[in-house]
mmCIF file of C-alpha atoms and ligand atoms in Angstrom:
data_model
loop_
_atom_site.group_PDB
_atom_site.id
_atom_site.type_symbol
_atom_site.label_atom_id
_atom_site.label_comp_id
_atom_site.label_asym_id
_atom_site.label_seq_id
_atom_site.Cartn_x
_atom_site.Cartn_y
_atom_site.Cartn_z
ATOM 1 C CA UNK A 133 97.724 88.997 92.129
ATOM 2 C CA UNK A 134 94.263 90.287 92.806
ATOM 3 C CA UNK A 135 93.248 90.926 96.418
ATOM 4 C CA UNK A 136 90.274 88.266 96.467
ATOM 5 C CA UNK A 137 92.761 85.650 95.631
ATOM 6 C CA UNK A 138 95.247 86.677 98.248
ATOM 7 C CA UNK A 139 92.683 86.716 100.786
ATOM 8 C CA UNK A 140 91.753 82.985 99.897
ATOM 9 C CA UNK A 141 95.449 82.165 100.277
ATOM 10 C CA UNK A 142 95.655 83.988 103.432
ATOM 11 C CA UNK A 143 92.672 81.997 105.061
ATOM 12 C CA UNK A 144 94.364 78.650 103.761
ATOM 13 C CA UNK A 145 97.606 79.672 105.556
ATOM 14 C CA UNK A 146 95.795 80.604 108.622
ATOM 15 C CA UNK A 147 94.156 77.251 108.786
ATOM 16 C CA UNK A 148 97.423 75.622 108.286
ATOM 17 C CA UNK A 149 99.066 77.671 110.975
ATOM 18 C CA UNK A 150 96.443 77.044 113.567
ATOM 19 C CA UNK A 151 96.500 73.431 113.055
ATOM 20 C CA UNK A 152 100.324 73.343 113.497
ATOM 21 C CA UNK A 153 100.150 75.832 116.433
ATOM 22 C CA UNK A 154 97.746 73.411 118.330
ATOM 23 C CA UNK A 155 100.341 70.588 118.043
ATOM 24 C CA UNK A 156 103.075 72.839 119.294
ATOM 25 C CA UNK A 157 101.060 73.883 122.200
ATOM 26 C CA UNK A 158 100.084 70.456 123.006
ATOM 27 C CA UNK A 159 103.698 69.078 122.837
ATOM 28 C CA UNK A 160 105.328 72.110 124.640
ATOM 29 C CA UNK A 161 107.323 70.845 127.672
ATOM 30 C CA UNK A 162 106.213 67.283 126.904
ATOM 31 C CA UNK A 163 108.779 66.153 124.377
ATOM 32 C CA UNK A 164 109.991 62.609 123.811
ATOM 33 C CA UNK A 165 112.350 62.887 120.949
ATOM 34 C CA UNK A 166 115.048 65.781 120.608
ATOM 35 C CA UNK A 167 117.751 65.145 117.936
ATOM 36 C CA UNK A 168 120.647 67.391 116.338
ATOM 37 C CA UNK A 169 120.260 67.561 112.674
ATOM 38 C CA UNK A 170 123.822 68.386 111.583
ATOM 39 C CA UNK A 171 125.727 71.358 113.259
ATOM 40 C CA UNK A 172 125.960 71.011 117.202
ATOM 41 C CA UNK A 173 122.938 72.773 118.679
ATOM 42 C CA UNK A 174 120.732 72.530 115.453
ATOM 43 C CA UNK A 175 117.760 70.563 116.942
ATOM 44 C CA UNK A 176 114.840 68.886 115.608
ATOM 45 C CA UNK A 177 111.963 67.439 117.722
ATOM 46 C CA UNK A 178 108.897 65.402 117.106
ATOM 47 C CA UNK A 179 106.877 68.682 117.326
ATOM 48 C CA UNK A 180 108.752 70.152 114.297
ATOM 49 C CA UNK A 181 107.865 67.167 112.207
ATOM 50 C CA UNK A 182 104.250 66.779 113.197
ATOM 51 C CA UNK A 183 103.609 70.634 112.893
ATOM 52 C CA UNK A 184 105.071 70.497 109.394
ATOM 53 C CA UNK A 185 103.017 67.490 108.536
ATOM 54 C CA UNK A 186 99.903 69.365 109.516
ATOM 55 C CA UNK A 187 101.038 72.486 107.438
ATOM 56 C CA UNK A 188 101.694 70.277 104.407
ATOM 57 C CA UNK A 189 98.335 68.453 104.661
ATOM 58 C CA UNK A 190 96.388 71.857 104.551
ATOM 59 C CA UNK A 191 98.365 73.367 101.743
ATOM 60 C CA UNK A 192 98.519 70.204 99.561
ATOM 61 C CA UNK A 193 94.624 69.735 100.059
ATOM 62 C CA UNK A 194 93.735 73.321 98.930
ATOM 63 C CA UNK A 195 96.653 74.082 96.672
ATOM 64 C CA UNK A 196 97.949 70.794 95.023
ATOM 65 C CA UNK A 197 99.856 72.484 92.269
ATOM 66 C CA UNK A 198 101.832 74.992 94.373
ATOM 67 C CA UNK A 199 105.316 74.557 95.300
ATOM 68 C CA UNK A 200 106.416 74.303 98.985
ATOM 69 C CA UNK A 201 109.865 74.802 100.454
ATOM 70 C CA UNK A 202 109.487 73.293 104.053
ATOM 71 C CA UNK A 203 112.366 73.309 106.563
ATOM 72 C CA UNK A 204 112.129 69.588 107.533
ATOM 73 C CA UNK A 205 110.985 68.170 104.104
ATOM 74 C CA UNK A 206 112.866 70.397 101.552
ATOM 75 C CA UNK A 207 111.124 71.199 98.257
ATOM 76 C CA UNK A 208 107.738 69.361 97.889
ATOM 77 C CA UNK A 209 104.581 70.029 96.159
ATOM 78 C CA UNK A 210 103.236 70.744 92.645
ATOM 79 C CA UNK A 211 104.491 71.943 89.342
ATOM 80 C CA UNK A 212 103.336 75.570 89.346
ATOM 81 C CA UNK A 213 106.748 77.362 90.267
ATOM 82 C CA UNK A 214 104.939 80.758 90.097
ATOM 83 C CA UNK A 215 103.927 80.235 93.869
ATOM 84 C CA UNK A 216 106.481 79.019 96.493
ATOM 85 C CA UNK A 217 105.458 78.455 100.111
ATOM 86 C CA UNK A 218 108.101 78.886 102.597
ATOM 87 C CA UNK A 219 107.304 76.932 105.757
ATOM 88 C CA UNK A 220 108.935 76.924 109.266
ATOM 89 C CA UNK A 221 106.688 74.714 111.138
ATOM 90 C CA UNK A 222 108.493 75.561 114.544
ATOM 91 C CA UNK A 223 110.753 78.599 114.300
ATOM 92 C CA UNK A 224 112.474 78.836 117.627
ATOM 93 C CA UNK A 225 113.247 75.049 118.139
ATOM 94 C CA UNK A 226 116.076 75.641 120.678
ATOM 95 C CA UNK A 227 113.721 77.691 122.838
ATOM 96 C CA UNK A 228 111.007 75.021 122.471
ATOM 97 C CA UNK A 229 113.436 72.079 123.154
ATOM 98 C CA UNK A 230 114.560 73.816 126.455
ATOM 99 C CA UNK A 231 110.826 74.694 127.472
ATOM 100 C CA UNK A 232 111.462 78.475 126.903
ATOM 101 C CA UNK A 233 108.227 79.974 125.500
ATOM 102 C CA UNK A 234 109.167 81.890 122.483
ATOM 103 C CA UNK A 235 108.444 80.226 119.177
ATOM 104 C CA UNK A 236 106.050 80.253 116.354
ATOM 105 C CA UNK A 237 104.682 78.619 113.149
ATOM 106 C CA UNK A 238 105.790 80.710 110.014
ATOM 107 C CA UNK A 239 104.119 80.344 106.640
ATOM 108 C CA UNK A 240 105.092 82.832 103.927
ATOM 109 C CA UNK A 241 104.107 82.969 100.142
ATOM 110 C CA UNK A 242 106.465 84.090 97.423
ATOM 111 C CA UNK A 243 104.798 84.886 94.164
ATOM 112 C CA UNK A 244 107.490 85.011 91.318
ATOM 113 C CA UNK A 245 110.165 85.145 93.939
ATOM 114 C CA UNK A 246 108.773 88.107 95.945
ATOM 115 C CA UNK A 247 107.259 87.705 99.425
ATOM 116 C CA UNK A 248 103.490 88.466 99.210
ATOM 117 C CA UNK A 249 101.768 86.956 102.107
ATOM 118 C CA UNK A 250 102.614 85.754 105.577
ATOM 119 C CA UNK A 251 100.902 84.187 108.595
ATOM 120 C CA UNK A 252 102.912 83.823 111.812
ATOM 121 C CA UNK A 253 101.166 82.138 114.792
ATOM 122 C CA UNK A 254 102.500 82.209 118.261
ATOM 123 C CA UNK A 255 100.425 79.715 120.040
ATOM 124 C CA UNK A 256 101.372 80.408 123.714
ATOM 125 C CA UNK A 257 100.747 84.146 123.285
ATOM 126 C CA UNK A 258 97.788 83.109 121.146
ATOM 127 C CA UNK A 259 98.887 86.019 118.704
ATOM 128 C CA UNK A 260 98.005 85.330 114.940
ATOM 129 C CA UNK A 261 99.682 87.827 112.762
ATOM 130 C CA UNK A 262 98.561 87.869 109.113
ATOM 131 C CA UNK A 263 99.366 90.154 106.043
ATOM 132 C CA UNK A 264 99.271 90.255 102.343
ATOM 133 C CA UNK A 265 100.665 92.870 99.901
ATOM 134 C CA UNK A 266 98.175 95.710 99.937
ATOM 135 C CA UNK A 267 95.860 94.311 102.511
ATOM 136 C CA UNK A 268 97.619 95.590 105.640
ATOM 137 C CA UNK A 269 98.920 93.694 108.714
ATOM 138 C CA UNK A 270 96.783 92.424 111.559
ATOM 139 C CA UNK A 271 97.294 90.719 114.904
ATOM 140 C CA UNK A 272 94.237 88.742 115.929
ATOM 141 C CA UNK A 273 92.349 90.565 113.068
ATOM 142 C CA UNK A 274 93.136 93.913 114.476
ATOM 143 C CA UNK A 275 95.410 96.354 112.441
ATOM 144 C CA UNK A 276 99.000 96.572 113.721
ATOM 145 C CA UNK A 277 101.478 99.345 113.274
ATOM 146 C CA UNK A 278 105.393 99.687 113.709
ATOM 147 C CA UNK A 279 106.755 101.974 116.621
ATOM 148 C CA UNK A 280 107.348 105.662 116.257
ATOM 149 C CA UNK A 281 110.970 105.482 117.718
ATOM 150 C CA UNK A 282 113.149 108.077 115.712
ATOM 151 C CA UNK A 283 116.503 107.628 117.247
ATOM 152 C CA UNK A 284 118.853 104.648 117.396
ATOM 153 C CA UNK A 285 119.885 105.756 121.002
ATOM 154 C CA UNK A 286 116.230 105.550 122.060
ATOM 155 C CA UNK A 287 115.669 102.151 120.273
ATOM 156 C CA UNK A 288 115.269 98.472 121.645
ATOM 157 C CA UNK A 289 116.392 96.076 119.111
ATOM 158 C CA UNK A 290 116.675 92.284 118.395
ATOM 159 C CA UNK A 291 119.143 89.957 116.631
ATOM 160 C CA UNK A 292 120.128 86.407 116.461
ATOM 161 C CA UNK A 293 123.055 84.136 115.818
ATOM 162 C CA UNK A 294 123.141 81.437 113.389
ATOM 163 C CA UNK A 295 124.064 77.784 113.863
ATOM 164 C CA UNK A 296 127.427 78.290 112.029
ATOM 165 C CA UNK A 297 128.538 80.932 114.576
ATOM 166 C CA UNK A 298 131.557 78.739 115.883
ATOM 167 C CA UNK A 299 132.711 78.334 112.276
ATOM 168 C CA UNK A 300 132.853 81.861 110.975
ATOM 169 C CA UNK A 301 134.210 85.116 111.920
ATOM 170 C CA UNK A 302 131.121 86.775 110.464
ATOM 171 C CA UNK A 303 129.239 85.451 113.524
ATOM 172 C CA UNK A 304 127.464 88.701 114.577
ATOM 173 C CA UNK A 305 129.055 88.884 117.964
ATOM 174 C CA UNK A 306 130.903 92.227 117.478
ATOM 175 C CA UNK A 307 127.711 93.811 116.104
ATOM 176 C CA UNK A 308 125.648 92.508 118.928
ATOM 177 C CA UNK A 309 128.083 94.247 121.455
ATOM 178 C CA UNK A 310 128.337 97.537 119.537
ATOM 179 C CA UNK A 311 124.608 97.902 119.128
ATOM 180 C CA UNK A 312 124.057 97.057 122.770
ATOM 181 C CA UNK A 313 126.463 100.047 123.437
ATOM 182 C CA UNK A 314 124.594 102.401 121.169
ATOM 183 C CA UNK A 315 120.883 101.658 122.009
ATOM 184 C CA UNK A 316 118.615 100.889 124.891
ATOM 185 C CA UNK A 317 119.209 97.260 124.431
ATOM 186 C CA UNK A 318 119.433 94.339 122.090
ATOM 187 C CA UNK A 319 117.430 91.161 122.895
ATOM 188 C CA UNK A 320 118.125 87.644 121.425
ATOM 189 C CA UNK A 321 114.783 86.288 120.966
ATOM 190 C CA UNK A 322 115.626 82.980 119.354
ATOM 191 C CA UNK A 323 112.812 83.070 116.773
ATOM 192 C CA UNK A 324 113.212 85.001 113.560
ATOM 193 C CA UNK A 325 109.484 85.207 112.824
ATOM 194 C CA UNK A 326 108.661 86.301 116.374
ATOM 195 C CA UNK A 327 111.403 88.909 116.236
ATOM 196 C CA UNK A 328 109.974 90.288 112.945
ATOM 197 C CA UNK A 329 106.491 90.250 114.193
ATOM 198 C CA UNK A 330 107.479 92.115 117.442
ATOM 199 C CA UNK A 331 108.926 94.847 115.263
ATOM 200 C CA UNK A 332 105.784 94.999 113.321
ATOM 201 C CA UNK A 333 103.723 95.159 116.438
ATOM 202 C CA UNK A 334 105.763 98.071 117.718
ATOM 203 C CA UNK A 335 107.291 96.224 120.703
ATOM 204 C CA UNK A 336 110.758 96.423 119.228
ATOM 205 C CA UNK A 337 112.152 99.035 116.842
ATOM 206 C CA UNK A 338 114.510 96.859 114.623
ATOM 207 C CA UNK A 339 116.175 93.636 113.900
ATOM 208 C CA UNK A 340 119.111 92.462 111.802
ATOM 209 C CA UNK A 341 120.460 88.977 111.329
ATOM 210 C CA UNK A 342 122.619 86.707 109.097
ATOM 211 C CA UNK A 343 122.593 83.176 108.335
ATOM 212 C CA UNK A 344 118.888 82.835 107.870
ATOM 213 C CA UNK A 345 116.753 80.641 105.462
ATOM 214 C CA UNK A 346 113.781 81.768 103.431
ATOM 215 C CA UNK A 347 111.282 79.909 105.745
ATOM 216 C CA UNK A 348 112.649 82.125 108.842
ATOM 217 C CA UNK A 349 111.658 85.317 107.264
ATOM 218 C CA UNK A 350 109.376 85.245 104.189
ATOM 219 C CA UNK A 351 106.162 85.509 106.251
ATOM 220 C CA UNK A 352 107.692 88.032 108.635
ATOM 221 C CA UNK A 353 108.839 90.316 105.966
ATOM 222 C CA UNK A 354 105.361 90.758 104.506
ATOM 223 C CA UNK A 355 103.864 91.341 108.002
ATOM 224 C CA UNK A 356 106.341 93.939 108.853
ATOM 225 C CA UNK A 357 106.132 95.905 105.593
ATOM 226 C CA UNK A 358 102.475 95.910 105.604
ATOM 227 C CA UNK A 359 102.619 97.262 109.322
ATOM 228 C CA UNK A 360 104.660 100.076 107.936
ATOM 229 C CA UNK A 361 108.032 98.934 108.505
ATOM 230 C CA UNK A 362 111.088 98.691 106.134
ATOM 231 C CA UNK A 363 113.053 95.553 105.032
ATOM 232 C CA UNK A 364 116.198 95.695 103.040
ATOM 233 C CA UNK A 365 119.823 94.418 102.680
ATOM 234 C CA UNK A 366 122.229 95.461 105.411
ATOM 235 C CA UNK A 367 123.095 98.393 103.141
ATOM 236 C CA UNK A 368 119.735 100.055 103.668
ATOM 237 C CA UNK A 369 119.529 100.686 99.923
ATOM 238 C CA UNK A 370 119.333 97.363 98.221
ATOM 239 C CA UNK A 371 116.219 95.293 98.391
ATOM 240 C CA UNK A 372 116.501 92.157 100.278
ATOM 241 C CA UNK A 373 117.849 89.127 98.726
ATOM 242 C CA UNK A 374 115.810 86.342 100.434
ATOM 243 C CA UNK A 375 118.522 83.721 99.757
ATOM 244 C CA UNK A 376 121.540 85.762 101.066
ATOM 245 C CA UNK A 377 120.555 85.006 104.713
ATOM 246 C CA UNK A 378 120.922 88.692 105.773
ATOM 247 C CA UNK A 379 118.122 91.039 106.708
ATOM 248 C CA UNK A 380 117.913 94.555 107.947
ATOM 249 C CA UNK A 381 114.201 95.184 109.139
ATOM 250 C CA UNK A 382 113.115 98.147 111.173
ATOM 251 C CA UNK A 383 110.134 100.702 111.863
ATOM 252 C CA UNK A 384 111.875 102.877 109.102
ATOM 253 C CA UNK A 385 112.892 105.657 111.137
ATOM 254 C CA UNK A 386 115.870 104.211 112.523
ATOM 255 C CA UNK A 387 116.887 102.179 109.323
ATOM 256 C CA UNK A 388 119.747 104.147 107.846
ATOM 257 C CA UNK A 389 121.321 104.705 111.366
ATOM 258 C CA UNK A 390 121.175 101.055 112.217
ATOM 259 C CA UNK A 391 122.532 100.175 108.807
ATOM 260 C CA UNK A 392 125.497 102.729 109.197
ATOM 261 C CA UNK A 393 126.248 101.342 112.742
ATOM 262 C CA UNK A 394 126.370 97.690 111.476
ATOM 263 C CA UNK A 395 128.631 98.827 108.615
ATOM 264 C CA UNK A 396 131.144 100.600 111.006
ATOM 265 C CA UNK A 397 130.992 98.026 113.877
ATOM 266 C CA UNK A 398 134.611 97.611 115.207
ATOM 267 C CA UNK A 399 135.733 94.037 115.575
ATOM 268 C CA UNK A 400 135.941 92.523 119.003
ATOM 269 C CA UNK A 401 138.566 89.994 117.756
ATOM 270 C CA UNK A 402 137.693 87.368 120.186
ATOM 271 C CA UNK A 403 135.822 84.079 119.974
ATOM 272 C CA UNK A 404 137.072 83.626 116.396
ATOM 273 C CA UNK A 405 137.877 80.286 114.975
HETATM 274 C C1 LIG B 83 116.182 79.850 114.107
HETATM 275 C C2 LIG B 83 115.569 81.009 114.808
HETATM 276 C C3 LIG B 83 116.741 81.783 115.331
HETATM 277 C C4 LIG B 83 117.641 82.277 114.303
HETATM 278 C C5 LIG B 83 118.276 81.115 113.635
HETATM 279 C C6 LIG B 83 117.280 80.184 112.945
HETATM 280 P P1 LIG B 83 114.889 77.381 114.036
HETATM 281 O O1 LIG B 83 115.202 78.920 113.488
HETATM 282 O O2 LIG B 83 114.779 81.719 113.856
HETATM 283 O O3 LIG B 83 116.186 82.967 116.001
HETATM 284 O O4 LIG B 83 118.715 82.987 115.094
HETATM 285 O O5 LIG B 83 119.191 81.430 112.713
HETATM 286 O O6 LIG B 83 117.775 79.175 112.322
HETATM 287 O O7 LIG B 83 115.902 76.653 113.888
HETATM 288 O O8 LIG B 83 114.338 77.521 115.455
HETATM 289 O O9 LIG B 83 113.671 77.105 112.998
HETATM 290 CA CA1 LIG B 84 113.649 78.899 111.762
HETATM 291 CA CA1 LIG B 85 112.400 75.559 112.430
#
């Protein structure tokens, strides 16, 4: 993909993210409709739906033949399956529904299955993260870089817990405790795209999670990699499989040690179904 074309796609994604972000900002702490989607605690609000419509409108107007995978609408769009946009109109719905200010719009593009472009817009912080393969990563148009933290013991991490956490032993509770013990702290941000862009910006040193969907992470992966970070499977050697739901994403320096800690996490053996 030539860089001129990527730049055009980046500007289209930016237009969509800013439109959706304006809706999220206007509706924040002013919601009329909050529903559960399936699993207990998996919420959807009128803001998710309206923000998604705004993103789809922009993408369909500019790129009618591209395919789109959007959290609330599923697969929509045109016939050209070389391009797949992965859209999370409101990443951090639980935070949003409670009036907790940590959420973003996430718009990623996979070209032939590989994440190539990402825009994450956090309307309350007014931070617009953008990246495309080979073009670098920016926040509000200024270049960004991952942290220089070298040691796991000196690191500040973030993780999350999927909506199936009450149904599976593989719920990340043991890993959360073990890594809290080994590091300067583990945050639970509640928005995968904010977590990834916080690592890209150098505010956090690493992130891992399971049970994710492509719309949660496609954009953030590109932003983090272009900011100098590393994204792989948990084993730190295999490339990430975007459909596996698992991600290990760091500043690069602590990547192997975080991976090894995850793999030798002792089981806590409580809170299991
Ligand atoms: C969720 C957030 C959260 C992660 C969940 C996701 P949503 O997305 O990214 O941080 O832990 O697994 O599903 O539902 O707020 O769009
Ligand atoms: Ca999400
Ligand atoms: Ca969402």
